[in-house]
Amino acid sequence: MQLTPEQQAILDGEKGETLAKVMKTIVMYGDIFGAEKLVPVTHADGHLVTSFGIALMKPLFSTMDALIEAGIQTKGKFTVDPRPLDYENVKCNLLEKLVFHIMYKKQADYEEQLKKVGLRDKDSFTCACYLPEVGNVPKKGDVLSWAESSAVVFANSVLGARCNRNSGMLDLFGSIVGYVPYFGLVTDEGRKATWKVYVKTSKIPEAQILGSAIGMKVMEDVPYVYGLDKFLGTEIDDEVTAYLKDFGAATASNGAVGLYHIDKLTPEAKEQGESLIAEGAKEYVVDDAELERVYKSYPLMWKKKDAKPDLCFIGCPHLTYGQLMKWTENLEAALKSAGRKKVKVRTIMTTPPQVREKFAKTPEYKKLTSMGVKVSSICPLMYTNNPITKSRAIITNSNKLRTYSVARYCKDEKILAVISGKEEI
Amino acid sequence: MKEFKGRVLAGGNWKGEAVVSKGGVNTLATFQKSALKNADKVIVSDQNNKDIYGLNITGKALCLPITIGSTTGGLVIQTVCAMKINPACFLFSEHIDSLAASGIVLAKVWENSDVIAIDMLGKEFLETVKTGDTIEVKEDGTVIVN
């Protein structure tokens, strides 16, 4: 890799041993992918995936200590994934609390470390940092040093920014030195699609199942998706943003997709069309039967297979303002038709702190909470990491949460029917 | 006995048992349960990976195409290397992915780990090697499947 004199000086230790190790990590990482240079991060505000102070992650805390000791900070400020706990809105029994206390006993210390290195503010904990209310929104063509698979795939695909699927720590290191290696999704060539996916369903596919199907098929490749414009139109409005957020998160967690193009819709597909497709691209057709096959392939991981659900998480990734409004409307109607006033299954909806604040000022917030739903900014995934909560029968409409926990995936319609008491699971 | 040659990312000589995943290994889902329990070995907890679910991969050669899933992946690899419960070798049939690469680099630079990583061993490698096979890894990237 060719480094500039300034970059070489950092690598040689002229700005201290710790910063040299940071640069060495970035250079070694880039070398593995044949990167010939480092390029400047043009959207200085980072996003980190690691928000949780799990006691055993000693390498994370010791690296942060080393950075702080050396007086190292990020060039811009950064947002970070959601917090693992919210006792006010996500109640736990004593045993769960005890285990959480042991698991996340480094949380307060870690948040102090984050502040010292460049955390934007105390409300910067969300996986959906790119939503307008949160305001960490890159422009088309911006180069980023982000992690969090769902945020990276959204920034690349929907905003047209450029970011590799960086790991935790690499996201921070790039934000510190202000450079990332030039390879993969940062390059024009790396953004070419190597799969053509044809959506041939009879109605709009459930975003989370379509994303799961495509992720499992293409793995880390870039898909160019035909047929969604029929359902989503050709403009990215709030509703489409929410759809693409959920779709992308499923492609990234059920596979390793960092970028997708939607024909006639996403910015690069609109501009460049089929010239984005690489020669010899493979093909995959998704019809109703294929979606059903994928849906039915999800294993049921509950301890008691015939258990009745006792907790429902909606919002992984965090819900948009529009999604909260829609869930409120749909739940109100479902409860009315079931002849109930409150949800039958304890339900938590998760959303960024800024969206929660905005939503809390609306009459819909009162409606939703009076139906028994709690609105939180917790990370459901971190919550379900507790060995005690793992014995709970949790349902979710998140394919990401399903993948990393024992939660059972249900379609939106089923979730609504179950939590409103219209149907059993 | 069959011999394969890959690219050395983190070299070393080693001989031991293979554990094989034909599909992408979801790093977080694979390691999280054992890491969270502070266990002394990794029993694979990825419910979606039928090839390796429930197997012990500590000190083994994990043979895989790539890793997939959450971008905590690299940090998770660094952590299990720091805890010394990592697979002794990561043997990738394809070009290593960005998350696993991060993990290997973080483990090397920040933890002085002796983890071995070789990629681009080819599709035939993954078709040949089976869980339980004895594998010999050489410093120059040669992998011998017995």
XYZ file of C-alpha atoms in Angstrom:
571
model
C 0.000 0.000 0.000
C 1.262 3.468 -0.878
C 0.965 5.782 2.102
C 1.286 9.552 2.132
C 4.193 10.951 4.183
C 1.709 11.927 6.899
C 0.217 8.411 7.032
C 3.678 6.819 6.989
C 4.794 9.043 9.861
C 1.859 7.856 11.958
C 2.664 4.239 11.099
C 6.304 4.813 12.043
C 5.265 5.979 15.480
C 6.013 9.675 15.146
C 2.666 10.456 16.771
C 2.959 7.817 19.455
C 2.921 4.082 19.810
C -0.837 3.701 20.236
C -1.701 5.706 17.127
C 0.924 3.663 15.246
C -0.909 0.479 16.285
C -4.191 1.989 15.118
C -2.637 2.799 11.733
C -0.955 -0.614 11.539
C -4.327 -2.297 12.040
C -5.867 -0.264 9.222
C -2.957 -0.862 6.854
C -2.820 -4.625 7.522
C -6.583 -4.801 7.035
C -6.341 -2.933 3.728
C -3.381 -5.049 2.565
C -5.461 -8.212 2.887
C -7.829 -6.778 0.285
C -5.115 -5.431 -1.992
C -5.934 -1.805 -1.187
C -3.331 0.392 -2.853
C -4.054 3.463 -0.776
C -6.040 4.962 2.065
C -8.758 7.475 1.184
C -10.120 10.284 3.384
C -13.291 9.740 5.371
C -15.513 12.525 3.997
C -18.406 12.118 6.434
C -16.500 12.610 9.661
C -19.294 11.466 11.969
C -18.797 7.809 12.665
C -21.118 5.072 13.810
C -19.863 2.325 16.121
C -21.401 -1.096 16.504
C -20.162 -1.738 20.026
C -22.495 -0.114 22.535
C -22.484 -2.694 25.253
C -20.228 -2.986 28.241
C -20.128 -6.756 28.431
C -17.609 -7.524 31.112
C -15.830 -10.238 29.196
C -14.936 -8.010 26.223
C -11.636 -7.123 27.815
C -9.850 -6.328 24.540
C -12.388 -3.582 23.838
C -11.950 -1.879 27.193
C -8.178 -2.161 27.258
C -7.913 -0.708 23.742
C -10.187 2.177 24.732
C -8.026 2.787 27.806
C -4.929 2.866 25.635
C -6.558 5.393 23.275
C -7.670 7.627 26.147
C -4.288 7.444 27.823
C -2.688 8.584 24.576
C -5.202 11.447 24.290
C -6.613 10.065 21.028
C -10.061 11.126 19.778
C -12.084 10.684 16.619
C -11.979 13.463 13.987
C -15.744 13.963 14.133
C -18.289 12.830 16.704
C -19.910 9.412 16.538
C -23.189 7.671 17.240
C -23.287 4.113 18.525
C -25.643 1.130 18.636
C -28.439 1.009 21.238
C -27.895 0.453 24.935
C -28.468 -3.084 26.224
C -30.721 -2.131 29.137
C -33.746 0.030 29.913
C -35.220 -1.034 33.234
C -37.874 1.696 33.094
C -39.558 0.399 29.957
C -38.323 -3.173 29.721
C -39.021 -4.624 33.113
C -36.970 -7.535 34.404
C -37.410 -9.828 37.357
C -34.823 -9.848 40.134
C -32.909 -12.795 38.738
C -32.734 -11.251 35.261
C -31.566 -7.985 36.785
C -28.876 -9.755 38.722
C -27.586 -11.477 35.593
C -27.758 -8.232 33.592
C -25.843 -6.497 36.345
C -23.070 -9.076 36.063
C -23.125 -9.173 32.250
C -23.147 -5.435 31.649
C -21.319 -4.295 34.750
C -18.883 -2.331 32.563
C -21.669 -0.356 30.866
C -21.232 2.894 32.792
C -17.425 2.721 32.524
C -17.636 1.977 28.824
C -19.973 4.925 28.197
C -17.424 7.124 29.958
C -14.756 5.748 27.639
C -16.953 6.450 24.605
C -17.465 10.064 25.746
C -13.745 10.609 26.079
C -13.039 9.247 22.602
C -15.767 11.197 20.736
C -19.368 10.111 21.485
C -21.779 12.780 20.175
C -24.063 12.917 23.237
C -25.987 10.739 25.706
C -28.826 10.203 23.210
C -26.617 8.861 20.449
C -27.454 5.213 21.098
C -29.372 3.719 18.165
C -28.754 1.357 15.257
C -30.752 3.671 12.949
C -28.422 6.672 13.205
C -29.207 7.620 9.595
C -32.817 8.589 10.311
C -33.401 12.348 9.970
C -34.397 12.747 13.622
C -31.042 11.319 14.714
C -29.160 13.255 12.095
C -26.057 11.200 11.331
C -26.926 11.281 7.638
C -24.174 10.970 5.022
C -24.522 12.411 1.518
C -24.352 10.397 -1.672
C -20.718 9.561 -2.441
C -19.466 10.209 1.104
C -16.816 7.806 2.378
C -17.609 6.465 5.847
C -15.911 4.597 8.643
C -18.987 2.938 10.112
C -19.908 -0.457 11.425
C -23.309 -2.004 12.350
C -24.341 -4.168 9.464
C -27.841 -2.694 9.127
C -26.544 0.894 9.148
C -23.776 0.153 6.636
C -26.116 -1.553 4.178
C -28.607 1.321 4.488
C -25.970 4.024 4.021
C -24.514 2.271 0.987
C -27.757 1.294 -0.692
C -30.330 3.945 0.176
C -28.088 6.982 0.670
C -25.424 6.054 -1.889
C -22.575 6.548 0.601
C -19.472 4.342 0.498
C -18.521 2.092 3.357
C -17.178 -1.418 3.734
C -18.692 -3.829 6.202
C -16.197 -2.804 8.817
C -15.937 -4.612 12.060
C -16.193 -3.114 15.516
C -12.870 -1.370 16.359
C -12.077 -0.812 12.666
C -15.017 1.614 12.570
C -13.438 3.556 15.441
C -9.899 3.371 14.066
C -10.943 4.820 10.681
C -12.749 7.644 12.475
C -9.591 8.354 14.472
C -7.081 8.543 11.617
C -9.650 9.908 9.164
C -8.778 7.385 6.467
C -10.058 4.014 5.312
C -8.498 1.509 2.900
C -9.627 1.862 -0.696
C -11.204 -1.465 -1.602
C -14.533 -3.257 -1.906
C -17.651 -1.143 -1.507
C -15.612 2.065 -1.449
C -14.642 1.529 -5.112
C -16.788 1.768 -8.260
C -15.898 -1.792 -9.240
C -16.804 -3.174 -5.816
C -20.279 -1.668 -6.114
C -21.171 -3.705 -9.188
C -23.896 -6.296 -8.732
C -22.979 -9.932 -9.210
C -26.532 -11.191 -8.738
C -29.745 -10.338 -10.562
C -32.699 -10.977 -8.277
C -36.192 -11.074 -9.774
C -39.052 -10.458 -7.339
C -42.139 -12.135 -8.798
C -44.490 -12.217 -5.838
C -48.236 -11.636 -6.024
C -48.137 -8.902 -3.358
C -45.524 -6.768 -1.642
C -43.144 -9.216 0.042
C -42.570 -9.006 3.790
C -39.356 -6.924 3.838
C -37.696 -9.059 6.478
C -38.349 -12.355 4.678
C -37.327 -11.056 1.267
C -34.120 -9.683 2.792
C -33.480 -12.979 4.542
C -34.002 -14.974 1.325
C -31.665 -12.725 -0.660
C -29.044 -12.601 2.111
C -28.941 -16.376 2.430
C -28.609 -16.732 -1.343
C -26.045 -14.067 -2.276
C -24.100 -14.004 1.027
C -21.613 -11.112 0.741
C -22.274 -10.301 -2.911
C -24.121 -7.278 -4.284
C -27.626 -8.024 -5.609
C -29.482 -5.916 -8.203
C -33.161 -6.422 -7.444
C -35.863 -6.191 -10.124
C -39.587 -6.029 -9.522
C -39.759 -4.158 -6.214
C -40.517 -0.830 -7.876
C -43.917 -2.332 -8.732
C -44.719 -2.291 -5.010
C -42.537 0.497 -3.679
C -42.650 2.989 -6.536
C -39.629 4.913 -7.732
C -39.159 7.498 -4.971
C -37.698 6.969 -1.523
C -40.267 8.418 0.875
C -40.640 7.657 4.599
C -42.539 4.430 4.037
C -40.018 3.158 1.500
C -37.179 4.161 3.839
C -38.698 1.978 6.550
C -39.150 -0.930 4.137
C -35.588 -0.715 2.840
C -34.224 -0.393 6.398
C -35.857 -3.677 7.416
C -35.089 -5.405 4.122
C -31.411 -4.407 4.303
C -30.990 -5.470 7.920
C -32.225 -8.941 7.006
C -29.893 -9.203 3.974
C -26.975 -8.204 6.208
C -27.704 -10.474 9.159
C -29.012 -13.539 7.334
C -26.191 -13.145 4.827
C -23.419 -10.559 4.642
C -24.816 -8.043 2.173
C -23.258 -4.583 2.437
C -24.924 -3.025 -0.606
C -27.964 -3.728 -2.739
C -29.403 -1.921 -5.721
C -33.153 -1.755 -6.302
C -34.012 -1.211 -9.955
C -35.543 2.229 -10.618
C -35.432 3.134 -6.905
C -32.085 3.340 -5.088
C -29.803 6.234 -6.115
C -27.144 4.366 -8.072
C -29.660 2.095 -9.793
C -31.634 5.163 -10.857
C -28.550 6.843 -12.249
C -26.658 3.950 -13.762
C -29.312 1.268 -14.269
C -28.156 -2.086 -15.570
C -24.626 -0.836 -16.188
C -24.192 -1.567 -12.467
C -24.489 -5.288 -13.177
C -21.223 -7.190 -13.611
C -20.750 -9.567 -16.496
C -21.806 -13.134 -15.727
C -24.078 -12.146 -12.845
C -25.962 -15.080 -11.341
C -29.761 -15.113 -11.130
C -32.256 -15.768 -8.347
C -36.028 -15.687 -8.626
C -38.132 -14.942 -5.550
C -41.798 -15.835 -5.858
C -44.488 -16.582 -3.278
C -43.397 -20.213 -2.946
C -39.759 -19.287 -2.411
C -40.665 -16.783 0.308
C -42.796 -19.387 2.034
C -39.977 -21.960 1.786
C -37.560 -19.536 3.460
C -40.101 -18.578 6.137
C -40.751 -22.216 6.975
C -37.038 -23.003 7.179
C -36.562 -20.927 10.346
C -36.038 -23.309 13.246
C -38.115 -22.910 16.394
C -35.591 -22.479 19.207
C -37.884 -22.045 22.183
C -37.186 -24.364 25.102
C -40.853 -25.313 25.243
C -41.916 -25.567 21.632
C -45.611 -25.230 22.445
C -45.168 -22.306 24.835
C -47.406 -19.271 24.682
C -45.450 -16.103 23.875
C -44.776 -13.900 26.872
C -42.833 -11.075 25.212
C -42.825 -9.418 21.813
C -40.107 -7.169 20.383
C -40.888 -4.945 17.408
C -38.109 -2.702 16.122
C -34.818 -4.374 15.284
C -33.528 -2.240 13.577
C -35.143 0.636 15.475
C -38.521 1.791 14.169
C -39.032 4.990 12.212
C -41.579 7.587 13.306
C -43.908 6.456 10.513
C -43.648 2.823 11.598
C -44.620 3.742 15.171
C -47.656 5.625 13.866
C -48.639 2.700 11.645
C -48.254 0.084 14.394
C -50.396 2.262 16.670
C -53.142 2.500 14.062
C -53.027 -1.206 13.226
C -52.920 -2.318 16.844
C -55.837 -0.099 17.784
C -57.934 -1.682 15.028
C -56.792 -5.215 15.910
C -57.632 -4.765 19.603
C -61.013 -3.322 18.745
C -61.846 -6.296 16.576
C -60.623 -8.675 19.302
C -62.738 -6.867 21.898
C -59.739 -6.010 24.068
C -58.293 -2.789 25.426
C -54.752 -3.915 26.120
C -52.288 -6.213 24.405
C -52.396 -9.854 25.439
C -48.616 -10.296 25.092
C -46.192 -7.869 26.728
C -44.913 -5.818 23.807
C -41.888 -3.548 23.466
C -41.424 -1.280 20.449
C -37.927 0.080 20.008
C -36.944 3.323 18.295
C -34.123 5.901 18.465
C -34.238 8.280 21.481
C -34.954 11.268 19.206
C -37.856 9.486 17.477
C -39.219 8.411 20.850
C -39.140 12.016 22.030
C -40.955 13.214 18.897
C -43.507 10.412 19.100
C -44.090 10.996 22.816
C -45.574 14.419 21.966
C -48.316 12.912 19.793
C -51.770 11.576 20.758
C -50.706 8.258 19.198
C -48.092 7.781 21.913
C -50.796 7.970 24.564
C -52.924 5.543 22.554
C -50.072 3.075 22.135
C -48.975 3.140 25.752
C -52.560 2.923 26.974
C -52.827 -0.289 24.960
C -50.029 -1.631 27.160
C -47.125 -1.211 24.732
C -43.819 0.147 26.012
C -41.666 2.329 23.792
C -37.954 1.982 24.429
C -34.585 2.668 22.819
C -33.071 -0.584 24.051
C -31.252 -3.104 21.833
C -33.503 -6.185 21.833
C -30.576 -8.342 20.828
C -28.544 -7.339 23.858
C -31.572 -7.924 26.078
C -32.037 -11.449 24.749
C -28.391 -12.280 25.417
C -29.247 -12.835 29.055
C -29.328 -16.619 29.706
C -32.439 -16.107 31.868
C -34.354 -14.123 29.249
C -33.437 -16.871 26.786
C -35.921 -19.128 28.486
C -38.699 -16.667 27.652
C -40.948 -17.370 24.674
C -40.192 -14.227 22.664
C -41.771 -13.372 19.327
C -40.456 -10.758 16.921
C -40.886 -9.474 13.398
C -37.116 -9.006 13.130
C -35.119 -11.484 11.146
C -31.952 -10.091 12.664
C -33.185 -10.737 16.196
C -34.303 -14.215 15.164
C -30.816 -14.949 13.858
C -28.951 -13.902 16.997
C -31.357 -15.103 19.661
C -33.933 -17.803 20.311
C -36.775 -15.418 19.462
C -39.404 -16.764 17.090
C -39.958 -14.856 13.865
C -43.531 -14.006 12.907
C -44.864 -11.973 10.001
C -46.264 -8.533 10.887
C -49.830 -9.744 10.412
C -49.280 -12.684 12.760
C -47.600 -10.488 15.372
C -50.591 -8.180 15.314
C -53.042 -11.056 15.637
C -51.133 -12.656 18.523
C -50.458 -9.556 20.607
C -54.021 -8.353 20.182
C -55.326 -11.733 21.311
C -57.132 -12.481 18.040
C -55.065 -15.602 17.443
C -52.832 -18.009 19.304
C -49.308 -18.468 18.018
C -4.108 -37.422 1.482
C -4.687 -34.243 -0.478
C -2.713 -31.025 -0.531
C -4.026 -27.484 -0.999
C -2.235 -24.157 -1.168
C -3.714 -20.892 0.031
C -2.659 -17.365 0.897
C -1.100 -16.892 4.302
C -2.750 -14.158 6.352
C -1.359 -15.287 9.687
C 1.131 -18.097 9.362
C 2.191 -21.028 11.480
C 2.719 -24.783 11.592
C -0.074 -26.827 13.114
C -1.649 -30.270 13.082
C -5.052 -31.175 14.427
C -8.711 -31.820 13.791
C -10.951 -30.110 11.243
C -14.451 -28.767 11.788
C -16.166 -27.939 8.521
C -18.915 -25.496 7.661
C -20.043 -25.638 4.046
C -21.926 -22.358 4.418
C -20.827 -18.982 5.765
C -20.090 -18.941 9.483
C -22.047 -16.314 11.384
C -19.385 -15.149 13.822
C -21.570 -13.524 16.455
C -24.137 -16.323 16.414
C -21.381 -18.959 16.508
C -19.298 -17.612 19.388
C -21.624 -15.470 21.479
C -23.072 -18.094 23.806
C -19.696 -19.510 24.862
C -18.059 -16.094 25.052
C -20.863 -14.694 27.181
C -20.644 -17.641 29.547
C -16.894 -17.056 29.825
C -16.555 -20.729 28.894
C -13.239 -22.494 28.415
C -14.254 -23.733 24.969
C -16.528 -22.632 22.144
C -19.562 -24.795 21.470
C -21.112 -23.405 18.297
C -24.416 -21.700 19.072
C -25.517 -20.707 15.559
C -28.899 -22.355 15.126
C -28.851 -21.745 11.375
C -25.608 -23.592 10.739
C -26.489 -27.266 10.789
C -22.915 -28.295 9.844
C -21.296 -27.067 13.046
C -24.112 -26.308 15.500
C -23.264 -27.785 18.900
C -19.661 -28.704 18.009
C -16.582 -27.721 19.972
C -14.315 -25.611 17.738
C -11.723 -24.447 20.258
C -8.237 -25.504 19.185
C -9.565 -26.986 15.939
C -9.163 -25.934 12.305
C -12.367 -24.179 11.344
C -12.794 -24.766 7.591
C -15.283 -22.401 5.987
C -16.022 -20.339 2.897
C -16.294 -16.934 4.649
C -17.834 -15.442 7.788
C -21.172 -13.640 7.710
C -23.486 -11.651 9.955
C -23.103 -8.801 12.415
C -20.277 -6.300 12.141
C -19.300 -7.082 15.708
C -17.694 -10.115 14.046
C -14.095 -8.890 14.102
C -14.258 -7.839 17.710
C -15.773 -11.194 18.595
C -12.834 -12.994 16.937
C -10.401 -10.687 18.767
C -12.181 -11.460 22.046
C -12.139 -15.246 21.678
C -8.457 -15.009 20.698
C -7.766 -12.922 23.808
C -9.667 -15.529 25.852
C -7.622 -18.240 24.092
C -10.725 -20.243 23.189
C -10.435 -19.521 19.461
C -10.153 -22.096 16.692
C -6.418 -22.690 16.207
C -6.784 -22.048 12.470
C -9.293 -20.312 10.238
C -9.070 -21.960 6.821
C -11.118 -20.099 4.215
C -11.900 -21.628 0.845
C -12.699 -18.174 -0.563
C -11.127 -14.730 -0.191
C -11.456 -13.764 3.448
C -14.329 -11.364 4.196
C -13.891 -7.968 5.828
C -15.147 -8.979 9.274
C -12.970 -12.047 9.677
C -10.007 -10.089 8.298
C -10.581 -7.402 10.932
C -10.724 -10.043 13.632
C -7.500 -11.711 12.559
C -5.668 -8.369 12.306
C -7.007 -7.153 15.676
C -5.980 -10.445 17.293
C -2.477 -10.187 15.820
C -1.793 -6.483 16.454
C -3.510 -6.016 19.812
C -3.457 -9.490 21.401
C -0.263 -11.052 19.964
C -2.422 -14.082 19.203
C -0.904 -17.148 17.538
C -4.095 -17.778 15.545
C -3.425 -19.074 12.036
C -5.424 -17.839 9.043
C -5.190 -18.942 5.438
C -7.619 -17.994 2.689
C -8.258 -18.794 -0.982
C -7.813 -22.541 -0.502
C -10.364 -23.156 -3.237
C -13.756 -24.742 -3.582
C -12.257 -28.230 -3.802
C -10.743 -27.822 -0.339
C -14.163 -27.435 1.214
C -15.536 -30.303 -0.872
C -12.702 -32.567 0.294
C -12.283 -31.832 3.978
C -14.724 -33.323 6.476
C -15.344 -32.699 10.148
C -13.030 -34.974 12.131
C -10.325 -35.181 9.435
C -6.758 -34.594 10.548
C -5.281 -31.505 8.985
C -1.697 -30.346 8.716
C -1.007 -26.663 8.138
C 2.366 -25.343 7.066
C 3.848 -21.886 7.350
C 3.835 -21.369 3.562
C 0.045 -21.816 3.324
C 0.041 -25.514 2.457
C -2.845 -27.437 3.970
C -2.745 -31.242 3.920
C -5.999 -33.101 4.496
C -5.550 -36.662 5.717
